Amino acid sequence: MVYLTICIPTRNRQRYAIEAIKAVSACDQADFEVIVADNSDDPAPLRDFFAGFGDSRFRLIGPADRVLSMVDNWERTMAEVGGRWVSFIGDDDHIDPRVVRLLRRYEREYKDVDAVGWSRIHYNWPDNRLHATLAVVPCEHDTYVASKPKLQDRLFTWSERHKRPSCGFGIYHGAVRRSLMEKIKRKCGGRYFEHPTVDFDNSCKTIHLARQLIYCQRPFSVLGACVASNSASTQSLEAMKKLVVDFYSDLGSGMQIQEDDFPFSPKLPGLAVISAIAATSWWYCRTYGVDNTGFQENFAHAAVHECLSSRTLEEYQIKVEGLRSGFAAWQGGAWARHFNPPPFTPPQSFNQLCGVHKDSIYIRESGLEAATPGEFYDFAESFIMPVEHVVSARRAFAA
């Protein structure tokens, strides 16, 4: 029986996808499947790899007759799912299929669980270390029953006022029960995924519609960032500009990220991430009647934090100008007075130190031998709680 389906959509990053496939295939469990949805211009690399691969747990969906948007590639992937639970990862990421054991435990203990989240390890591929970089490994392992009202407050009103809402649940680097995905399709436009910011589209729907959400502090996946990834764009303004051009080129004319009543353009360099996430939350609340009172003021404060994360004066000025223009045009400028970024202060240092901070280990990547997310996960398992202990729910361990 297929208990978990792991989906890996990919576009023109075949060598990373192949490494992801190899790493997941090293697990000897038989109760999961992997669907690789290739949306690349050249089908040959993955087609040829699968021809000699020979693992029946893995399936390849070849490119369509046209380049698909990300949301459409995810949509066709979800339609092929056979598992009871579903998880999506990027083609430059890694996931431990033994997370199936965690899902089984939580289903036994929490009968209404519809979504499971877990901590993620952060890792930069060797080709994405444009400056000093740190891998981050969370080291806690407790289980929490999430409060839906608090999660919705964070995601729909941005109550934390951070530059990113910390929601922690969704099908991307998390697991969602397939029955919930079918419920989402019934209630949300007849599709599994609607908004182009596809991961946050699902987070909005999962947090809104799930009965119960359970979170494990122990990491079960790796957010890898290769030089061609969305994450890499945060390290360089030029990389961000290229990402935006490529994304909008693939998006096509039938979809838009920016809402007509939300004048913060993800096309502006440096603002692509915060604008896209905020636009998704704003769109979902407006489309499905979710109360997001307080969002406007909270978003203004979050936008200040976005500006303060700038690495250079040029980046800071671009962000401030773009956001200030957006607030001036938004709802008659009613929220502009809440956007008051202080003068730019150059960062004193960045990613120069490694060690333990707030229950995570930070590791300087310049000396790492691990060359892929899968290899780094194997290394990190030497200092995090073993899977067997986490899934058994033991509270004490013999020396």
Tab-separated table of C-alpha atoms in Angstrom:
chain	number	residue	atom	x	y	z
A	1	MET	CA	0.000	0.000	0.000
A	2	VAL	CA	1.264	3.469	-0.879
A	3	TYR	CA	1.050	5.508	2.311
A	4	LEU	CA	2.955	8.611	1.211
A	5	THR	CA	3.412	10.147	-2.222
A	6	ILE	CA	6.438	12.416	-2.571
A	7	CYS	CA	6.123	14.790	-5.519
A	8	ILE	CA	9.126	16.438	-7.170
A	9	PRO	CA	8.166	18.986	-9.854
A	10	THR	CA	11.204	20.105	-11.853
A	11	ARG	CA	12.115	22.471	-14.661
A	12	ASN	CA	15.526	22.648	-16.354
A	13	ARG	CA	17.390	21.538	-13.226
A	14	GLN	CA	17.765	17.904	-14.166
A	15	ARG	CA	21.085	17.229	-12.456
A	16	TYR	CA	19.713	18.416	-9.119
A	17	ALA	CA	16.537	16.376	-9.576
A	18	ILE	CA	18.582	13.259	-10.273
A	19	GLU	CA	20.518	13.747	-7.029
A	20	ALA	CA	17.216	14.173	-5.151
A	21	ILE	CA	15.891	10.943	-6.675
A	22	LYS	CA	19.047	9.009	-5.788
A	23	ALA	CA	18.985	10.207	-2.181
A	24	VAL	CA	15.330	9.305	-1.606
A	25	SER	CA	15.759	5.920	-3.313
A	26	ALA	CA	18.386	4.941	-0.723
A	27	CYS	CA	15.548	4.323	1.754
A	28	ASP	CA	14.490	0.661	1.689
A	29	GLN	CA	10.861	1.205	2.708
A	30	ALA	CA	8.169	0.049	0.278
A	31	ASP	CA	5.219	2.141	1.483
A	32	PHE	CA	5.962	5.345	-0.419
A	33	GLU	CA	6.059	6.444	-4.035
A	34	VAL	CA	7.780	9.326	-5.805
A	35	ILE	CA	6.343	11.215	-8.767
A	36	VAL	CA	8.792	13.344	-10.755
A	37	ALA	CA	6.973	15.857	-12.973
A	38	ASP	CA	9.406	17.081	-15.616
A	39	ASN	CA	8.541	20.484	-17.081
A	40	SER	CA	11.927	20.948	-18.751
A	41	ASP	CA	12.701	22.129	-22.255
A	42	ASP	CA	14.777	18.995	-22.865
A	43	PRO	CA	13.139	15.713	-21.737
A	44	ALA	CA	16.194	13.575	-22.489
A	45	PRO	CA	18.223	13.809	-19.235
A	46	LEU	CA	15.475	12.555	-16.914
A	47	ARG	CA	14.019	10.185	-19.503
A	48	ASP	CA	17.432	8.567	-20.000
A	49	PHE	CA	18.066	8.410	-16.260
A	50	PHE	CA	14.755	6.642	-15.606
A	51	ALA	CA	15.430	4.195	-18.451
A	52	GLY	CA	18.257	2.705	-16.402
A	53	PHE	CA	16.968	3.441	-12.917
A	54	GLY	CA	14.708	0.446	-12.281
A	55	ASP	CA	13.036	1.465	-8.996
A	56	SER	CA	9.302	0.766	-9.254
A	57	ARG	CA	8.527	3.225	-6.441
A	58	PHE	CA	9.432	6.106	-8.782
A	59	ARG	CA	7.419	7.425	-11.730
A	60	LEU	CA	8.315	10.049	-14.301
A	61	ILE	CA	5.769	12.356	-15.921
A	62	GLY	CA	7.346	13.802	-19.037
A	63	PRO	CA	7.001	17.372	-20.318
A	64	ALA	CA	3.656	18.476	-21.721
A	65	ASP	CA	3.265	19.807	-25.269
A	66	ARG	CA	3.996	23.274	-23.911
A	67	VAL	CA	5.859	24.769	-20.982
A	68	LEU	CA	3.586	24.756	-17.951
A	69	SER	CA	3.436	27.367	-15.230
A	70	MET	CA	4.605	26.130	-11.847
A	71	VAL	CA	1.042	25.977	-10.553
A	72	ASP	CA	-0.104	23.906	-13.548
A	73	ASN	CA	2.832	21.512	-13.186
A	74	TRP	CA	1.945	21.010	-9.526
A	75	GLU	CA	-1.708	20.536	-10.499
A	76	ARG	CA	-1.008	17.711	-12.947
A	77	THR	CA	1.356	16.083	-10.435
A	78	MET	CA	-1.289	16.037	-7.704
A	79	ALA	CA	-3.733	14.368	-10.100
A	80	GLU	CA	-1.382	11.339	-10.263
A	81	VAL	CA	-1.044	10.852	-6.500
A	82	GLY	CA	-1.852	7.411	-5.132
A	83	GLY	CA	-0.817	7.808	-1.492
A	84	ARG	CA	-2.869	8.429	1.616
A	85	TRP	CA	-0.619	11.422	2.363
A	86	VAL	CA	1.131	13.832	-0.009
A	87	SER	CA	4.283	15.924	0.206
A	88	PHE	CA	6.001	18.161	-2.371
A	89	ILE	CA	9.669	19.123	-2.359
A	90	GLY	CA	11.837	21.085	-4.768
A	91	ASP	CA	14.160	19.364	-7.188
A	92	ASP	CA	17.180	20.685	-5.233
A	93	ASP	CA	15.830	19.462	-1.874
A	94	HIS	CA	15.706	16.228	0.113
A	95	ILE	CA	13.093	14.409	2.186
A	96	ASP	CA	13.452	11.379	4.434
A	97	PRO	CA	10.794	8.803	3.425
A	98	ARG	CA	10.886	7.479	6.982
A	99	VAL	CA	8.598	10.406	7.774
A	100	VAL	CA	5.930	7.802	6.926
A	101	ARG	CA	6.517	6.380	10.396
A	102	LEU	CA	5.827	9.769	11.938
A	103	LEU	CA	2.593	10.076	9.951
A	104	ARG	CA	1.479	6.637	11.128
A	105	ARG	CA	2.201	7.590	14.739
A	106	TYR	CA	0.233	10.825	14.485
A	107	GLU	CA	-2.719	9.123	12.814
A	108	ARG	CA	-2.879	6.711	15.748
A	109	GLU	CA	-2.680	9.471	18.343
A	110	TYR	CA	-4.719	12.233	16.660
A	111	LYS	CA	-7.659	10.850	14.727
A	112	ASP	CA	-8.537	14.189	13.069
A	113	VAL	CA	-5.042	15.085	11.887
A	114	ASP	CA	-5.137	16.424	8.319
A	115	ALA	CA	-1.727	18.085	8.100
A	116	VAL	CA	1.691	17.390	9.581
A	117	GLY	CA	4.558	19.836	9.641
A	118	TRP	CA	8.162	19.370	10.668
A	119	SER	CA	11.336	21.404	10.973
A	120	ARG	CA	13.535	21.755	7.896
A	121	ILE	CA	17.294	21.785	7.545
A	122	HIS	CA	18.667	24.629	5.421
A	123	TYR	CA	21.550	23.875	3.069
A	124	ASN	CA	23.236	25.718	0.198
A	125	TRP	CA	24.588	23.693	-2.698
A	126	PRO	CA	28.302	24.323	-3.383
A	127	ASP	CA	27.372	26.396	-6.461
A	128	ASN	CA	25.281	28.762	-4.311
A	129	ARG	CA	27.854	30.089	-1.897
A	130	LEU	CA	28.384	33.537	-3.346
A	131	HIS	CA	29.521	34.734	0.072
A	132	ALA	CA	29.837	33.158	3.518
A	133	THR	CA	26.915	30.778	4.038
A	134	LEU	CA	25.688	28.683	6.937
A	135	ALA	CA	23.736	25.444	6.972
A	136	VAL	CA	21.117	25.361	9.726
A	137	VAL	CA	20.072	22.206	11.577
A	138	PRO	CA	17.180	22.383	14.105
A	139	CYS	CA	17.921	20.026	17.010
A	140	GLU	CA	14.652	19.826	18.968
A	141	HIS	CA	12.238	16.904	18.612
A	142	ASP	CA	9.012	17.592	20.525
A	143	THR	CA	5.486	17.323	19.105
A	144	TYR	CA	2.957	20.155	19.224
A	145	VAL	CA	-0.749	20.296	18.492
A	146	ALA	CA	-1.124	23.557	16.593
A	147	SER	CA	-3.697	26.205	17.435
A	148	LYS	CA	-5.641	26.946	14.256
A	149	PRO	CA	-6.701	30.446	15.398
A	150	LYS	CA	-3.058	31.392	16.064
A	151	LEU	CA	-1.897	29.975	12.730
A	152	GLN	CA	-4.606	31.813	10.836
A	153	ASP	CA	-3.771	34.996	12.682
A	154	ARG	CA	-0.125	34.709	11.640
A	155	LEU	CA	-0.838	33.898	8.014
A	156	PHE	CA	-3.931	35.960	7.271
A	157	THR	CA	-3.229	39.064	9.385
A	158	TRP	CA	0.602	38.852	9.599
A	159	SER	CA	0.227	39.361	13.347
A	160	GLU	CA	3.905	38.632	14.062
A	161	ARG	CA	4.911	41.528	11.798
A	162	HIS	CA	7.872	39.546	10.504
A	163	LYS	CA	8.958	39.783	6.889
A	164	ARG	CA	7.622	36.227	6.448
A	165	PRO	CA	4.645	34.725	8.313
A	166	SER	CA	5.660	31.594	10.227
A	167	CYS	CA	2.867	29.172	9.411
A	168	GLY	CA	4.745	25.845	9.351
A	169	PHE	CA	2.102	23.810	7.506
A	170	GLY	CA	1.326	22.944	3.917
A	171	ILE	CA	2.104	20.386	1.275
A	172	TYR	CA	5.550	21.883	0.522
A	173	HIS	CA	8.036	20.324	2.968
A	174	GLY	CA	5.112	19.084	4.992
A	175	ALA	CA	2.465	16.396	4.556
A	176	VAL	CA	-1.222	16.838	3.843
A	177	ARG	CA	-3.774	14.078	3.953
A	178	ARG	CA	-5.011	13.298	0.449
A	179	SER	CA	-8.621	13.571	1.605
A	180	LEU	CA	-7.948	17.184	2.607
A	181	MET	CA	-6.526	17.887	-0.860
A	182	GLU	CA	-9.744	16.555	-2.373
A	183	LYS	CA	-11.720	18.799	-0.020
A	184	ILE	CA	-9.603	21.756	-1.148
A	185	LYS	CA	-10.362	20.945	-4.768
A	186	ARG	CA	-14.103	20.811	-4.078
A	187	LYS	CA	-14.182	24.067	-2.130
A	188	CYS	CA	-11.567	26.114	-3.986
A	189	GLY	CA	-12.295	26.576	-7.658
A	190	GLY	CA	-12.196	22.919	-8.718
A	191	ARG	CA	-8.388	22.832	-8.530
A	192	TYR	CA	-5.829	21.623	-6.032
A	193	PHE	CA	-3.687	24.727	-6.611
A	194	GLU	CA	-4.870	28.119	-7.853
A	195	HIS	CA	-2.507	30.954	-7.035
A	196	PRO	CA	0.900	31.187	-8.789
A	197	THR	CA	2.650	31.406	-5.400
A	198	VAL	CA	1.777	27.779	-5.133
A	199	ASP	CA	3.323	26.827	-1.784
A	200	PHE	CA	1.582	29.627	0.108
A	201	ASP	CA	-1.612	28.989	-1.839
A	202	ASN	CA	-1.647	25.560	-0.246
A	203	SER	CA	-0.613	26.812	3.177
A	204	CYS	CA	-3.595	29.184	3.213
A	205	LYS	CA	-5.986	26.402	2.276
A	206	THR	CA	-4.462	23.807	4.588
A	207	ILE	CA	-4.482	26.054	7.644
A	208	HIS	CA	-8.010	27.251	6.878
A	209	LEU	CA	-9.611	23.881	6.085
A	210	ALA	CA	-7.680	21.237	8.062
A	211	ARG	CA	-9.348	19.761	11.121
A	212	GLN	CA	-6.175	19.287	13.142
A	213	LEU	CA	-2.539	20.170	12.489
A	214	ILE	CA	0.392	18.484	14.250
A	215	TYR	CA	3.989	19.750	14.228
A	216	CYS	CA	7.223	17.854	14.921
A	217	GLN	CA	10.336	19.840	15.805
A	218	ARG	CA	12.611	17.124	14.465
A	219	PRO	CA	13.672	17.887	10.846
A	220	PHE	CA	12.654	15.375	8.177
A	221	SER	CA	13.602	17.317	5.062
A	222	VAL	CA	16.226	19.675	3.668
A	223	LEU	CA	15.490	22.953	1.938
A	224	GLY	CA	18.296	22.944	-0.577
A	225	ALA	CA	19.259	26.103	-2.437
A	226	CYS	CA	21.151	25.674	-5.685
A	227	VAL	CA	22.368	28.587	-7.771
A	228	ALA	CA	19.247	28.388	-9.974
A	229	SER	CA	16.755	28.281	-7.103
A	230	ASN	CA	14.319	30.882	-5.841
A	231	SER	CA	16.186	30.899	-2.532
A	232	ALA	CA	19.439	31.810	-4.266
A	233	SER	CA	17.895	35.030	-5.495
A	234	THR	CA	17.884	36.401	-1.947
A	235	GLN	CA	21.695	36.427	-1.995
A	236	SER	CA	22.037	38.724	-5.000
A	237	LEU	CA	20.010	41.555	-6.505
A	238	GLU	CA	21.059	40.491	-10.001
A	239	ALA	CA	19.944	36.917	-9.314
A	240	MET	CA	16.606	38.254	-8.085
A	241	LYS	CA	16.123	40.231	-11.303
A	242	LYS	CA	16.760	37.116	-13.405
A	243	LEU	CA	14.419	35.016	-11.252
A	244	VAL	CA	11.593	37.504	-11.737
A	245	VAL	CA	12.069	37.604	-15.512
A	246	ASP	CA	12.151	33.804	-15.772
A	247	PHE	CA	9.163	33.340	-13.458
A	248	TYR	CA	6.946	35.778	-15.317
A	249	SER	CA	8.028	34.308	-18.631
A	250	ASP	CA	6.860	30.850	-17.541
A	251	LEU	CA	3.745	32.224	-15.866
A	252	GLY	CA	2.036	33.120	-19.140
A	253	SER	CA	-0.715	35.614	-19.759
A	254	GLY	CA	-3.560	33.795	-18.019
A	255	MET	CA	-2.338	34.275	-14.445
A	256	GLN	CA	-1.138	37.106	-12.251
A	257	ILE	CA	0.470	37.281	-8.839
A	258	GLN	CA	-0.266	40.898	-8.006
A	259	GLU	CA	-3.900	41.570	-7.153
A	260	ASP	CA	-5.623	44.625	-8.628
A	261	ASP	CA	-6.379	45.935	-5.130
A	262	PHE	CA	-2.890	45.145	-3.761
A	263	PRO	CA	-0.354	47.456	-5.482
A	264	PHE	CA	2.882	45.778	-4.380
A	265	SER	CA	4.520	44.305	-7.434
A	266	PRO	CA	6.557	41.090	-7.128
A	267	LYS	CA	8.349	42.254	-10.286
A	268	LEU	CA	10.328	44.825	-8.278
A	269	PRO	CA	13.843	43.525	-7.481
A	270	GLY	CA	14.210	42.718	-3.821
A	271	LEU	CA	10.466	42.656	-3.186
A	272	ALA	CA	9.524	39.536	-5.130
A	273	VAL	CA	9.298	37.256	-2.101
A	274	ILE	CA	7.463	39.433	0.426
A	275	SER	CA	5.110	40.839	-2.232
A	276	ALA	CA	4.252	37.404	-3.634
A	277	ILE	CA	3.515	35.917	-0.205
A	278	ALA	CA	1.469	38.901	0.933
A	279	ALA	CA	-0.459	38.979	-2.337
A	280	THR	CA	-1.340	35.314	-1.892
A	281	SER	CA	-2.653	35.815	1.630
A	282	TRP	CA	-4.590	38.931	0.553
A	283	TRP	CA	-6.063	37.101	-2.461
A	284	TYR	CA	-7.126	34.071	-0.418
A	285	CYS	CA	-8.883	36.116	2.255
A	286	ARG	CA	-10.686	38.216	-0.342
A	287	THR	CA	-11.646	35.230	-2.503
A	288	TYR	CA	-12.877	32.933	0.268
A	289	GLY	CA	-14.235	35.405	2.801
A	290	VAL	CA	-11.598	35.011	5.513
A	291	ASP	CA	-11.441	37.812	8.083
A	292	ASN	CA	-7.978	39.406	7.950
A	293	THR	CA	-8.615	42.505	10.031
A	294	GLY	CA	-5.302	44.062	10.990
A	295	PHE	CA	-3.401	42.822	7.938
A	296	GLN	CA	-2.752	46.269	6.489
A	297	GLU	CA	-1.018	47.756	9.512
A	298	ASN	CA	0.841	44.533	10.303
A	299	PHE	CA	2.066	44.239	6.725
A	300	ALA	CA	3.427	47.792	6.895
A	301	HIS	CA	5.544	46.854	9.909
A	302	ALA	CA	6.648	43.623	8.226
A	303	ALA	CA	7.709	45.669	5.193
A	304	VAL	CA	10.019	47.700	7.436
A	305	HIS	CA	11.734	44.463	8.523
A	306	GLU	CA	12.106	43.510	4.858
A	307	CYS	CA	13.972	46.766	4.229
A	308	LEU	CA	16.202	46.234	7.266
A	309	SER	CA	17.319	42.861	5.874
A	310	SER	CA	19.001	44.593	2.902
A	311	ARG	CA	22.659	43.810	2.337
A	312	THR	CA	23.527	47.002	0.452
A	313	LEU	CA	22.359	50.602	0.260
A	314	GLU	CA	21.206	50.035	-3.334
A	315	GLU	CA	19.022	47.112	-2.297
A	316	TYR	CA	17.634	49.096	0.643
A	317	GLN	CA	16.742	52.080	-1.546
A	318	ILE	CA	15.001	49.897	-4.127
A	319	LYS	CA	12.914	48.210	-1.436
A	320	VAL	CA	11.983	51.433	0.341
A	321	GLU	CA	11.034	53.194	-2.879
A	322	GLY	CA	8.940	50.282	-4.123
A	323	LEU	CA	7.131	49.749	-0.835
A	324	ARG	CA	6.560	53.445	-0.237
A	325	SER	CA	5.004	53.738	-3.689
A	326	GLY	CA	2.773	50.743	-2.951
A	327	PHE	CA	1.567	52.103	0.372
A	328	ALA	CA	0.832	55.489	-1.196
A	329	ALA	CA	-1.419	53.826	-3.774
A	330	TRP	CA	-3.029	51.246	-1.481
A	331	GLN	CA	-6.459	52.107	-0.154
A	332	GLY	CA	-5.916	55.828	-0.573
A	333	GLY	CA	-2.641	55.797	1.338
A	334	ALA	CA	-4.417	54.890	4.573
A	335	TRP	CA	-1.529	52.728	5.818
A	336	ALA	CA	1.438	54.724	4.527
A	337	ARG	CA	2.081	56.312	7.932
A	338	HIS	CA	2.877	52.871	9.392
A	339	PHE	CA	5.715	52.306	6.929
A	340	ASN	CA	8.636	54.183	8.476
A	341	PRO	CA	11.934	52.413	7.788
A	342	PRO	CA	14.935	53.855	9.644
A	343	PRO	CA	18.076	54.921	7.734
A	344	PHE	CA	20.139	52.131	6.201
A	345	THR	CA	22.773	50.592	8.432
A	346	PRO	CA	25.344	48.326	6.748
A	347	PRO	CA	25.396	44.848	8.300
A	348	GLN	CA	28.362	44.450	10.634
A	349	SER	CA	28.946	40.849	9.629
A	350	PHE	CA	27.027	38.158	7.836
A	351	ASN	CA	27.239	34.415	8.374
A	352	GLN	CA	30.730	34.686	9.835
A	353	LEU	CA	30.081	32.692	12.998
A	354	CYS	CA	28.971	29.120	13.515
A	355	GLY	CA	27.734	27.315	16.582
A	356	VAL	CA	24.522	26.765	18.549
A	357	HIS	CA	21.831	29.437	18.726
A	358	LYS	CA	18.202	29.034	19.814
A	359	ASP	CA	18.132	25.228	19.564
A	360	SER	CA	19.704	25.092	16.099
A	361	ILE	CA	23.247	24.351	14.977
A	362	TYR	CA	24.781	26.730	12.413
A	363	ILE	CA	27.548	25.202	10.318
A	364	ARG	CA	29.908	27.132	8.041
A	365	GLU	CA	29.475	25.569	4.619
A	366	SER	CA	32.844	26.499	3.142
A	367	GLY	CA	34.454	23.432	4.705
A	368	LEU	CA	31.645	20.933	4.196
A	369	GLU	CA	32.331	17.682	2.417
A	370	ALA	CA	28.615	16.998	1.888
A	371	ALA	CA	27.949	17.972	-1.736
A	372	THR	CA	24.160	17.453	-1.866
A	373	PRO	CA	21.181	17.941	0.485
A	374	GLY	CA	20.889	14.173	0.877
A	375	GLU	CA	24.524	13.853	1.929
A	376	PHE	CA	24.162	16.734	4.365
A	377	TYR	CA	21.031	15.164	5.889
A	378	ASP	CA	22.985	11.945	6.508
A	379	PHE	CA	25.695	14.007	8.212
A	380	ALA	CA	23.186	15.990	10.296
A	381	GLU	CA	21.572	12.800	11.606
A	382	SER	CA	24.678	12.274	13.730
A	383	PHE	CA	23.554	15.060	16.078
A	384	ILE	CA	19.746	15.069	15.956
A	385	MET	CA	17.276	12.675	17.585
A	386	PRO	CA	17.122	9.311	15.768
A	387	VAL	CA	13.967	8.693	13.785
A	388	GLU	CA	13.230	5.523	15.730
A	389	HIS	CA	13.052	7.419	19.019
A	390	VAL	CA	10.860	10.189	17.610
A	391	VAL	CA	8.302	7.875	16.041
A	392	SER	CA	8.125	5.663	19.140
A	393	ALA	CA	7.276	8.737	21.276
A	394	ARG	CA	9.745	7.634	23.927
A	395	ARG	CA	10.522	10.263	26.553
A	396	ALA	CA	13.619	8.704	28.121
A	397	PHE	CA	16.657	7.116	26.522
A	398	ALA	CA	19.263	4.759	27.941
A	399	ALA	CA	22.885	5.859	27.767
